[in-house]
mmCIF file of C-alpha atoms in Angstrom:
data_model
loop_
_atom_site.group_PDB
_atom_site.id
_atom_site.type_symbol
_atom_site.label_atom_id
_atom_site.label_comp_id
_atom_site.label_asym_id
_atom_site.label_seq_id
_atom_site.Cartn_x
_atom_site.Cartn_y
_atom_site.Cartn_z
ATOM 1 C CA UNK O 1 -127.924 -244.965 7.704
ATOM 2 C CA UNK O 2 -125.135 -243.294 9.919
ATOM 3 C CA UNK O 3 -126.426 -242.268 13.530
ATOM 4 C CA UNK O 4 -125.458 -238.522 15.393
ATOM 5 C CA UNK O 5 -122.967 -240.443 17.005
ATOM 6 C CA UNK O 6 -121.297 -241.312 13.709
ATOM 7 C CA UNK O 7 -122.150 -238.168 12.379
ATOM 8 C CA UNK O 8 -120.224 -236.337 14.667
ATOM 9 C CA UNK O 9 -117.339 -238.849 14.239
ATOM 10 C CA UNK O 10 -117.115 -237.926 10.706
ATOM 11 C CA UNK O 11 -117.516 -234.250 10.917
ATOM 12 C CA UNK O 12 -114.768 -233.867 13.810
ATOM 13 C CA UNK O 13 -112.446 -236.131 11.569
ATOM 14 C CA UNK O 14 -112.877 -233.805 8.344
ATOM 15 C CA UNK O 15 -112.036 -230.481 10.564
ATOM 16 C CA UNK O 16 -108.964 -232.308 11.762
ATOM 17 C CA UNK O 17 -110.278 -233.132 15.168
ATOM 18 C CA UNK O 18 -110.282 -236.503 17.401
ATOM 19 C CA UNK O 19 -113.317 -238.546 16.829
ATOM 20 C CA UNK O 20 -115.918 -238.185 19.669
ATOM 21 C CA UNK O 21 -113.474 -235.681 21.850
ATOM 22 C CA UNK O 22 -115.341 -232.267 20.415
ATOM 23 C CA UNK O 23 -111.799 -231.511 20.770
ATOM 24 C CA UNK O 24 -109.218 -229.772 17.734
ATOM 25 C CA UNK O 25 -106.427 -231.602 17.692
ATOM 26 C CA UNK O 26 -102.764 -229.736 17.610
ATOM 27 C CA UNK O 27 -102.743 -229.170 14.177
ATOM 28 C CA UNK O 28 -106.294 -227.308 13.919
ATOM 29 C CA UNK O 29 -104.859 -225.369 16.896
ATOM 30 C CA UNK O 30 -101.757 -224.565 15.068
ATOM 31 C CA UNK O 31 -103.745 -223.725 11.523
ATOM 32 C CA UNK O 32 -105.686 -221.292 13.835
ATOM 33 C CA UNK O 33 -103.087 -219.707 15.327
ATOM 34 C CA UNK O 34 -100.823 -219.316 12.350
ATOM 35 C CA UNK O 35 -104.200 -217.266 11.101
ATOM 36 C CA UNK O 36 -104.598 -214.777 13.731
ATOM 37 C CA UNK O 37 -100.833 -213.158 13.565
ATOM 38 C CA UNK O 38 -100.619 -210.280 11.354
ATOM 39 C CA UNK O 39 -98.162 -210.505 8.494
ATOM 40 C CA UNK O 40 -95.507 -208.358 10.277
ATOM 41 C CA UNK O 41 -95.680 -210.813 13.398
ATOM 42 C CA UNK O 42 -95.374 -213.950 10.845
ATOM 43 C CA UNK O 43 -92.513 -212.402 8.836
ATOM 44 C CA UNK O 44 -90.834 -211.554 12.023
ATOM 45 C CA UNK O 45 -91.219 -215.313 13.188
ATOM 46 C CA UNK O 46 -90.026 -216.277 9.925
ATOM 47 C CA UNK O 47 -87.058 -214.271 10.185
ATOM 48 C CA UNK O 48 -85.677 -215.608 13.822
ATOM 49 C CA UNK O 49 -86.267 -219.408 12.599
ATOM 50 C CA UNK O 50 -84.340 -218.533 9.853
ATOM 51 C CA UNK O 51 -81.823 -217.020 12.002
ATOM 52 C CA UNK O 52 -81.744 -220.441 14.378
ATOM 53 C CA UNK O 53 -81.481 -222.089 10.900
ATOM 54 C CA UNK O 54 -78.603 -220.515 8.927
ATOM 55 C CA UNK O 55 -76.522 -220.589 12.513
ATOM 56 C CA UNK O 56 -76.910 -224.603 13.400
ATOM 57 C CA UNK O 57 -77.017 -225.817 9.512
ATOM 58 C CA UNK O 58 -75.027 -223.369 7.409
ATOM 59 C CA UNK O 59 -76.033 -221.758 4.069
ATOM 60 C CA UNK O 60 -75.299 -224.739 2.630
ATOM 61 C CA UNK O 61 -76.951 -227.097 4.517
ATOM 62 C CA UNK O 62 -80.315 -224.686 5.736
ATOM 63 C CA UNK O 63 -83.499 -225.957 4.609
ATOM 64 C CA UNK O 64 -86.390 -223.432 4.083
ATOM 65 C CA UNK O 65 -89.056 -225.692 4.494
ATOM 66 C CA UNK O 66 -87.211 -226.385 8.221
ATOM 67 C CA UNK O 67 -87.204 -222.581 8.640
ATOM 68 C CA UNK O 68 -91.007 -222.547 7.886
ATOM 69 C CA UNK O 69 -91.869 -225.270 10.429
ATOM 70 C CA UNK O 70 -89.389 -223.018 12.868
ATOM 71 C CA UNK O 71 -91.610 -220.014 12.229
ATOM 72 C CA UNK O 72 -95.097 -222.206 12.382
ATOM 73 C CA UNK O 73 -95.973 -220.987 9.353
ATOM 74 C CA UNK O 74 -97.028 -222.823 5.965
ATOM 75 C CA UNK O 75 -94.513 -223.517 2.769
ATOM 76 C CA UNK O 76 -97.076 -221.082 1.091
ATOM 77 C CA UNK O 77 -96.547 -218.181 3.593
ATOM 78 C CA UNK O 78 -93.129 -218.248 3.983
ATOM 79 C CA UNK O 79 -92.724 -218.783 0.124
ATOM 80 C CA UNK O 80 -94.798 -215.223 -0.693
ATOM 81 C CA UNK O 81 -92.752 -213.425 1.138
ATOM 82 C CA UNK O 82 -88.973 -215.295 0.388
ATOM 83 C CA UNK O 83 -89.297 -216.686 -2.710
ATOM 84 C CA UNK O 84 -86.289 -218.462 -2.111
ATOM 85 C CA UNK O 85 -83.387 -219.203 0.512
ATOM 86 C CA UNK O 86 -81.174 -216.477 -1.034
ATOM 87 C CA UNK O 87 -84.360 -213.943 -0.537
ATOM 88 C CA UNK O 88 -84.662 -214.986 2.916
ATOM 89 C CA UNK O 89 -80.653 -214.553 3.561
ATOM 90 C CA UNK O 90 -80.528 -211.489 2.406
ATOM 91 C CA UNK O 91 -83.434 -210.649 4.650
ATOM 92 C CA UNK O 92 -81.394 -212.363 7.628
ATOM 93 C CA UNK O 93 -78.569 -210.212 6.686
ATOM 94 C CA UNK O 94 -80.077 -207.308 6.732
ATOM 95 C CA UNK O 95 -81.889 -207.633 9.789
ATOM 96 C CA UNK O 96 -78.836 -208.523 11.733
ATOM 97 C CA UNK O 97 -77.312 -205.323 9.986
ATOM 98 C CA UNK O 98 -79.562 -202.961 11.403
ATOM 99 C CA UNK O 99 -79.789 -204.090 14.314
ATOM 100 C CA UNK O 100 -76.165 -203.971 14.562
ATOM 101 C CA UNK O 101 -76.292 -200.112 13.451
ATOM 102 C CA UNK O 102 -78.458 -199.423 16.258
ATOM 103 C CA UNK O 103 -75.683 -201.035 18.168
ATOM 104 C CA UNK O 104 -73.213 -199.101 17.163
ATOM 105 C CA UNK O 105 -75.352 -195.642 16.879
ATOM 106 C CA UNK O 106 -75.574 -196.613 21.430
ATOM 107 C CA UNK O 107 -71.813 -197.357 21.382
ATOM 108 C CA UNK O 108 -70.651 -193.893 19.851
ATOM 109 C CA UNK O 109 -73.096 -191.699 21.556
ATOM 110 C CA UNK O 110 -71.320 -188.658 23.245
ATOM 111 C CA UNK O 111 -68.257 -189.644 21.428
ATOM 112 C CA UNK O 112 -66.096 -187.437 19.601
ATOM 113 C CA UNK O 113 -65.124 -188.395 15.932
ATOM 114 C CA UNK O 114 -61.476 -190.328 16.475
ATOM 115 C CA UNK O 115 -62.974 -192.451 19.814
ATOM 116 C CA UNK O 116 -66.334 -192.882 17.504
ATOM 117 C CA UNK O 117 -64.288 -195.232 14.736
ATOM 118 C CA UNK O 118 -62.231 -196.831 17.554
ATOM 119 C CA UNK O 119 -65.497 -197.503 19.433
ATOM 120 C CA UNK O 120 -67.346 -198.669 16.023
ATOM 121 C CA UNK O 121 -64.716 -200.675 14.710
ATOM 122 C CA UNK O 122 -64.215 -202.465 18.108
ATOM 123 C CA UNK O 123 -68.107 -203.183 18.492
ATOM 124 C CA UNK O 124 -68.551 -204.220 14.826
ATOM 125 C CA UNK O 125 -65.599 -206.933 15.323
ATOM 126 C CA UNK O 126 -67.127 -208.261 19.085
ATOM 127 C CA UNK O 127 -70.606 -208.832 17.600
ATOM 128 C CA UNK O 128 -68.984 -211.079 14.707
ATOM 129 C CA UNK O 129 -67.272 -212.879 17.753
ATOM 130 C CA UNK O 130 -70.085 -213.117 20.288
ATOM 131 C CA UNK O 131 -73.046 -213.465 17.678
ATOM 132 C CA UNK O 132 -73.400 -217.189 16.756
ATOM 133 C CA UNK O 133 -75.023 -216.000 13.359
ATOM 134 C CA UNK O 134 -72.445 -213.673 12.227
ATOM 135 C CA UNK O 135 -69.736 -216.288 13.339
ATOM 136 C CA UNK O 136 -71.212 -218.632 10.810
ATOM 137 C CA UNK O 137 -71.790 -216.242 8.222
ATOM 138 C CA UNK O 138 -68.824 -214.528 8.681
ATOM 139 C CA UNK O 139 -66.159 -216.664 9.804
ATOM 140 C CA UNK O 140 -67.529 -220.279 8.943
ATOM 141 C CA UNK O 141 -69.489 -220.070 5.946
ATOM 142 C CA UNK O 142 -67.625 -216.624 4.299
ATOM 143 C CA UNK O 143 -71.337 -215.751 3.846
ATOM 144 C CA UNK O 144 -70.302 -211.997 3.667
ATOM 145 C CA UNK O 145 -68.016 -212.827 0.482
ATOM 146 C CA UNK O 146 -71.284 -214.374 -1.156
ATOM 147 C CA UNK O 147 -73.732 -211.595 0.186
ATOM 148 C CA UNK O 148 -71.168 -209.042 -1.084
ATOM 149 C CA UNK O 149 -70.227 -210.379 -4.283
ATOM 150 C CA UNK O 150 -73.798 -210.323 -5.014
ATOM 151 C CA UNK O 151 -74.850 -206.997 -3.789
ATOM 152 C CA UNK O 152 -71.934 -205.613 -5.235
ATOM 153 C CA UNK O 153 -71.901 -201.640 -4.950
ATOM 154 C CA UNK O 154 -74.757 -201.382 -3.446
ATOM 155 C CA UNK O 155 -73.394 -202.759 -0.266
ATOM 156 C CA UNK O 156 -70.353 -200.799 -0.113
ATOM 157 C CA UNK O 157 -72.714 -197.592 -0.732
ATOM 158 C CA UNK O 158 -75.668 -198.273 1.933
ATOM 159 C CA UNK O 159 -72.782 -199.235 4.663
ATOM 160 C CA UNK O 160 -70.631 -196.285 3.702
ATOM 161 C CA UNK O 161 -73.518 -193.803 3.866
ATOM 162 C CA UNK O 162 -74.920 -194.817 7.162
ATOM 163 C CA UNK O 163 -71.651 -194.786 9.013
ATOM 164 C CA UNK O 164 -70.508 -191.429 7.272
ATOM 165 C CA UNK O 165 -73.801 -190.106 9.167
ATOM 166 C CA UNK O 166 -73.004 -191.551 12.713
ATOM 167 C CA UNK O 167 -69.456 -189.966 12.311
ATOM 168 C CA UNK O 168 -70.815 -186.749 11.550
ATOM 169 C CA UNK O 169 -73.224 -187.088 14.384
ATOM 170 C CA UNK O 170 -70.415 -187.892 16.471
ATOM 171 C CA UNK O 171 -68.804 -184.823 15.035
ATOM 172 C CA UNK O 172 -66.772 -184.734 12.297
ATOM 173 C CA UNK O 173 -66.528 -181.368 10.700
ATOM 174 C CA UNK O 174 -64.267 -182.966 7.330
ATOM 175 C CA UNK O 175 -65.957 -182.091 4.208
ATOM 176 C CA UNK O 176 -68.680 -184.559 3.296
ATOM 177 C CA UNK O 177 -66.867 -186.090 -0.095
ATOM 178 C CA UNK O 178 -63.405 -186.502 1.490
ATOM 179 C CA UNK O 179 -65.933 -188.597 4.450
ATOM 180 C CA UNK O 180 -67.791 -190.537 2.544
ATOM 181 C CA UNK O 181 -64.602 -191.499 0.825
ATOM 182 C CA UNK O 182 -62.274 -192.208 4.222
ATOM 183 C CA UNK O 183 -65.369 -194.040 5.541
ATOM 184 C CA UNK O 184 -65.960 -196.063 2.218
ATOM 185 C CA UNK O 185 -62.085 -197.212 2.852
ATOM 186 C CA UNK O 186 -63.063 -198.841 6.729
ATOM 187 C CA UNK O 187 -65.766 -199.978 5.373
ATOM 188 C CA UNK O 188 -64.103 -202.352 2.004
ATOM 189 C CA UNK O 189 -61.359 -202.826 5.124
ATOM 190 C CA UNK O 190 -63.591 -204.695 7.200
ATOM 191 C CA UNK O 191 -64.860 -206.604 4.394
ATOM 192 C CA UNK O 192 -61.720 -207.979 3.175
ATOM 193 C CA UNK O 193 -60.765 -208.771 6.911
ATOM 194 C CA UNK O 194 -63.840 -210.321 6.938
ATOM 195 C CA UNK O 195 -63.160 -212.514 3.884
ATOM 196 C CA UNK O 196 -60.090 -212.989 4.454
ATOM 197 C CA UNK O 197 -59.380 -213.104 8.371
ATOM 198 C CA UNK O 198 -55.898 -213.174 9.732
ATOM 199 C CA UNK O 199 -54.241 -216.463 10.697
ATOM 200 C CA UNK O 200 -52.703 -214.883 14.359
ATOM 201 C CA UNK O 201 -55.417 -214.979 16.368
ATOM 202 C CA UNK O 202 -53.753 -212.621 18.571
ATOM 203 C CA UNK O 203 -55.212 -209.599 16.068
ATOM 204 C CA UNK O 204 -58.638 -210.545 17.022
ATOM 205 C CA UNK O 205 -58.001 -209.749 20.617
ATOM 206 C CA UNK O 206 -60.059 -206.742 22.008
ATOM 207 C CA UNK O 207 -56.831 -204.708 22.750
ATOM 208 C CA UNK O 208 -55.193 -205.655 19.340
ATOM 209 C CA UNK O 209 -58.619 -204.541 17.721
ATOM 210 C CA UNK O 210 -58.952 -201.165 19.506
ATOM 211 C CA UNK O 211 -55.133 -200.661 19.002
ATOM 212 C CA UNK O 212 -55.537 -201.016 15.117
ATOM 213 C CA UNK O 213 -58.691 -198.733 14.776
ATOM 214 C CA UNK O 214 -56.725 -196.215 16.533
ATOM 215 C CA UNK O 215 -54.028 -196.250 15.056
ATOM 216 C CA UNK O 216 -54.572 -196.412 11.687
ATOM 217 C CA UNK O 217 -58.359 -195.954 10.774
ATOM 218 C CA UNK O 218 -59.136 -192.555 13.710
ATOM 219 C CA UNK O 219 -56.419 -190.496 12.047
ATOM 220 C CA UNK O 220 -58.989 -190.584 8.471
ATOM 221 C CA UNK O 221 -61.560 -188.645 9.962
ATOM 222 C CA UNK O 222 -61.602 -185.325 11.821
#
Protein backbone atom coordinates (compact mmCIF):
# COMPACT_ATOMS: atom_id res chain seq x y z
CA UNK A 1 0.00 0.00 0.00
CA UNK A 2 1.83 3.38 -0.81
CA UNK A 3 1.49 6.07 2.09
CA UNK A 4 0.65 10.22 1.35
CA UNK A 5 4.15 10.56 1.67
CA UNK A 6 4.79 8.29 -1.30
CA UNK A 7 1.88 9.46 -2.90
CA UNK A 8 3.01 12.77 -3.19
CA UNK A 9 6.46 11.48 -4.30
CA UNK A 10 4.91 9.95 -7.23
CA UNK A 11 2.54 12.61 -8.24
CA UNK A 12 5.32 15.49 -8.07
CA UNK A 13 7.61 13.07 -10.18
CA UNK A 14 4.86 12.56 -13.04
CA UNK A 15 4.29 16.60 -13.28
CA UNK A 16 8.03 16.90 -13.64
CA UNK A 17 8.67 18.13 -10.16
CA UNK A 18 11.38 17.13 -7.33
CA UNK A 19 10.13 14.47 -5.08
CA UNK A 20 8.95 15.83 -1.66
CA UNK A 21 10.03 19.69 -2.61
CA UNK A 22 6.18 20.71 -3.76
CA UNK A 23 8.48 22.45 -5.97
CA UNK A 24 8.36 22.47 -10.32
CA UNK A 25 11.48 21.90 -11.36
CA UNK A 26 13.08 24.20 -14.37
CA UNK A 27 11.62 22.41 -16.98
CA UNK A 28 7.81 22.60 -15.69
CA UNK A 29 8.74 26.30 -15.25
CA UNK A 30 9.96 26.56 -18.72
CA UNK A 31 6.81 24.35 -20.28
CA UNK A 32 4.73 27.04 -18.42
CA UNK A 33 6.23 29.84 -19.58
CA UNK A 34 6.69 28.84 -23.18
CA UNK A 35 2.57 28.59 -22.76
CA UNK A 36 1.71 31.94 -21.64
CA UNK A 37 3.50 34.04 -24.68
CA UNK A 38 1.24 34.75 -27.44
CA UNK A 39 2.23 33.43 -30.84
CA UNK A 40 3.55 36.85 -32.05
CA UNK A 41 5.89 37.03 -28.85
CA UNK A 42 7.09 33.23 -29.61
CA UNK A 43 7.64 33.85 -33.34
CA UNK A 44 9.45 36.96 -32.49
CA UNK A 45 11.75 34.90 -30.01
CA UNK A 46 12.10 32.45 -32.63
CA UNK A 47 13.22 34.87 -35.04
CA UNK A 48 16.24 36.62 -32.85
CA UNK A 49 17.61 32.95 -31.89
CA UNK A 50 17.60 32.35 -35.30
CA UNK A 51 19.31 35.50 -35.94
CA UNK A 52 22.15 34.59 -33.04
CA UNK A 53 22.14 31.25 -34.98
CA UNK A 54 22.70 31.91 -38.70
CA UNK A 55 25.48 34.73 -37.47
CA UNK A 56 27.83 32.31 -35.09
CA UNK A 57 27.16 28.92 -37.25
CA UNK A 58 26.50 29.88 -40.86
CA UNK A 59 23.70 28.62 -43.17
CA UNK A 60 25.50 25.77 -43.47
CA UNK A 61 26.28 24.83 -40.26
CA UNK A 62 22.79 26.41 -38.27
CA UNK A 63 20.80 23.90 -36.62
CA UNK A 64 17.01 24.58 -36.17
CA UNK A 65 16.49 22.49 -33.39
CA UNK A 66 19.51 24.88 -31.68
CA UNK A 67 17.44 27.88 -32.84
CA UNK A 68 14.35 26.37 -31.05
CA UNK A 69 16.15 25.81 -27.72
CA UNK A 70 17.49 29.67 -28.41
CA UNK A 71 13.88 30.80 -28.64
CA UNK A 72 12.62 28.37 -25.56
CA UNK A 73 10.25 27.06 -27.59
CA UNK A 74 9.40 23.29 -28.58
CA UNK A 75 10.60 21.44 -32.07
CA UNK A 76 6.72 21.41 -32.59
CA UNK A 77 6.26 25.24 -32.29
CA UNK A 78 8.96 26.38 -34.09
CA UNK A 79 8.28 23.64 -36.80
CA UNK A 80 4.40 25.10 -37.46
CA UNK A 81 5.48 28.12 -38.13
CA UNK A 82 9.12 27.34 -40.25
CA UNK A 83 8.65 24.27 -41.67
CA UNK A 84 12.12 24.21 -42.42
CA UNK A 85 15.58 26.16 -42.10
CA UNK A 86 15.11 27.73 -45.56
CA UNK A 87 11.44 28.99 -44.23
CA UNK A 88 12.98 30.37 -41.26
CA UNK A 89 15.91 32.20 -43.44
CA UNK A 90 13.83 33.69 -45.48
CA UNK A 91 11.94 34.93 -42.47
CA UNK A 92 15.45 36.16 -41.00
CA UNK A 93 15.97 37.88 -44.21
CA UNK A 94 13.18 39.58 -44.36
CA UNK A 95 13.05 40.81 -41.01
CA UNK A 96 16.48 42.25 -41.20
CA UNK A 97 15.16 43.85 -44.56
CA UNK A 98 12.59 45.83 -43.10
CA UNK A 99 14.05 46.82 -40.52
CA UNK A 100 16.75 48.06 -42.61
CA UNK A 101 14.04 50.09 -44.78
CA UNK A 102 12.97 51.78 -41.77
CA UNK A 103 16.60 52.61 -41.53
CA UNK A 104 16.97 54.04 -44.48
CA UNK A 105 13.28 55.75 -44.69
CA UNK A 106 15.20 57.90 -41.03
CA UNK A 107 18.40 58.37 -43.08
CA UNK A 108 16.74 60.20 -46.18
CA UNK A 109 14.22 62.19 -44.34
CA UNK A 110 14.33 65.94 -45.42
CA UNK A 111 16.56 64.91 -48.17
CA UNK A 112 16.26 65.93 -51.60
CA UNK A 113 16.31 63.16 -54.37
CA UNK A 114 20.33 63.12 -55.49
CA UNK A 115 21.57 63.32 -51.46
CA UNK A 116 18.56 60.61 -50.83
CA UNK A 117 20.52 57.72 -53.10
CA UNK A 118 23.91 58.94 -51.80
CA UNK A 119 22.52 58.76 -48.25
CA UNK A 120 20.68 55.23 -49.03
CA UNK A 121 23.36 53.68 -50.78
CA UNK A 122 25.91 54.70 -48.05
CA UNK A 123 23.58 53.36 -45.13
CA UNK A 124 22.63 50.15 -47.00
CA UNK A 125 26.56 49.34 -47.43
CA UNK A 126 27.46 50.37 -43.38
CA UNK A 127 24.72 48.05 -42.06
CA UNK A 128 26.26 45.03 -44.20
CA UNK A 129 29.60 46.16 -42.45
CA UNK A 130 28.50 46.84 -38.88
CA UNK A 131 25.64 44.10 -38.74
CA UNK A 132 27.23 40.74 -37.74
CA UNK A 133 24.20 38.98 -39.55
CA UNK A 134 24.38 40.63 -42.80
CA UNK A 135 28.28 40.21 -42.70
CA UNK A 136 27.71 36.51 -42.65
CA UNK A 137 25.02 36.41 -45.00
CA UNK A 138 26.37 38.75 -47.15
CA UNK A 139 29.97 38.67 -47.19
CA UNK A 140 30.77 35.15 -45.57
CA UNK A 141 28.19 32.84 -46.52
CA UNK A 142 27.01 34.77 -50.12
CA UNK A 143 23.60 34.09 -48.49
CA UNK A 144 22.13 36.95 -50.68
CA UNK A 145 23.24 34.95 -53.97
CA UNK A 146 21.17 31.89 -52.51
CA UNK A 147 18.19 34.07 -51.14
CA UNK A 148 18.17 35.79 -54.57
CA UNK A 149 18.58 33.05 -56.85
CA UNK A 150 15.66 31.64 -55.19
CA UNK A 151 13.35 34.52 -54.96
CA UNK A 152 14.22 35.39 -58.28
CA UNK A 153 12.02 38.43 -59.62
CA UNK A 154 10.26 38.79 -56.92
CA UNK A 155 13.14 40.21 -55.03
CA UNK A 156 14.30 42.55 -57.54
CA UNK A 157 10.47 43.81 -57.75
CA UNK A 158 9.58 44.21 -53.83
CA UNK A 159 13.19 46.06 -53.34
CA UNK A 160 12.74 48.16 -56.45
CA UNK A 161 9.21 49.25 -55.52
CA UNK A 162 9.87 50.24 -51.99
CA UNK A 163 12.89 52.35 -52.72
CA UNK A 164 11.20 53.96 -55.91
CA UNK A 165 8.62 55.21 -53.08
CA UNK A 166 11.24 56.66 -50.57
CA UNK A 167 12.81 58.52 -53.62
CA UNK A 168 9.67 59.97 -54.55
CA UNK A 169 9.04 60.87 -50.98
CA UNK A 170 12.28 62.41 -50.95
CA UNK A 171 11.21 64.14 -54.10
CA UNK A 172 11.75 63.01 -57.28
CA UNK A 173 9.43 64.47 -59.82
CA UNK A 174 10.91 61.79 -62.92
CA UNK A 175 8.10 59.95 -64.38
CA UNK A 176 7.22 56.85 -62.40
CA UNK A 177 8.32 54.08 -65.28
CA UNK A 178 11.65 55.75 -66.14
CA UNK A 179 11.99 55.45 -61.75
CA UNK A 180 11.11 52.32 -61.19
CA UNK A 181 13.45 51.41 -63.96
CA UNK A 182 16.73 53.72 -62.77
CA UNK A 183 15.95 52.39 -59.26
CA UNK A 184 15.57 48.65 -60.43
CA UNK A 185 19.33 49.30 -61.92
CA UNK A 186 20.85 50.34 -58.02
CA UNK A 187 19.05 47.92 -56.87
CA UNK A 188 20.54 44.52 -59.31
CA UNK A 189 23.89 46.93 -58.65
CA UNK A 190 24.02 46.30 -55.13
CA UNK A 191 23.26 42.78 -55.57
CA UNK A 192 25.98 41.88 -57.81
CA UNK A 193 28.40 43.97 -55.51
CA UNK A 194 27.03 42.02 -53.02
CA UNK A 195 27.79 38.69 -54.71
CA UNK A 196 30.53 39.55 -56.02
CA UNK A 197 32.43 42.17 -53.70
CA UNK A 198 35.51 43.95 -54.86
CA UNK A 199 38.98 42.67 -53.95
CA UNK A 200 40.42 46.57 -52.96
CA UNK A 201 39.14 47.03 -49.87
CA UNK A 202 39.73 50.59 -50.27
CA UNK A 203 36.05 50.76 -52.26
CA UNK A 204 34.39 49.75 -49.14
CA UNK A 205 35.60 52.79 -47.35
CA UNK A 206 32.79 55.27 -46.27
CA UNK A 207 34.24 58.10 -48.51
CA UNK A 208 34.87 55.69 -51.51
CA UNK A 209 31.14 54.51 -50.96
CA UNK A 210 29.52 57.98 -50.81
CA UNK A 211 31.89 59.07 -53.69
CA UNK A 212 30.50 56.22 -55.99
CA UNK A 213 26.72 56.77 -55.17
CA UNK A 214 27.29 60.24 -56.12
CA UNK A 215 28.82 60.02 -58.78
CA UNK A 216 27.38 57.60 -60.72
CA UNK A 217 24.00 56.30 -59.20
CA UNK A 218 22.43 60.40 -57.99
CA UNK A 219 22.69 61.56 -61.59
CA UNK A 220 19.64 58.51 -62.46
CA UNK A 221 17.10 60.14 -60.59
CA UNK A 222 15.76 63.70 -60.55
Amino acid sequence: MTGPREAASNTAEILGGTAGSGQPTRDLRQRKRRNTRSPADQEAAILVAAADEFTVAGIAQANVDAVAARAGVSRSTLYRRFPNKDALLHAVAADRYERGMRTLDAAVAGLGPSDAVVEAFYRGAQMISDDPLLNRLILADHGVKRLTAELGALFVEVATARIAAVLRDAGAQMPADDLAQAVEIHVRLVISYLEMPSSDDSRREPSSVRHFAATFLAPMIW
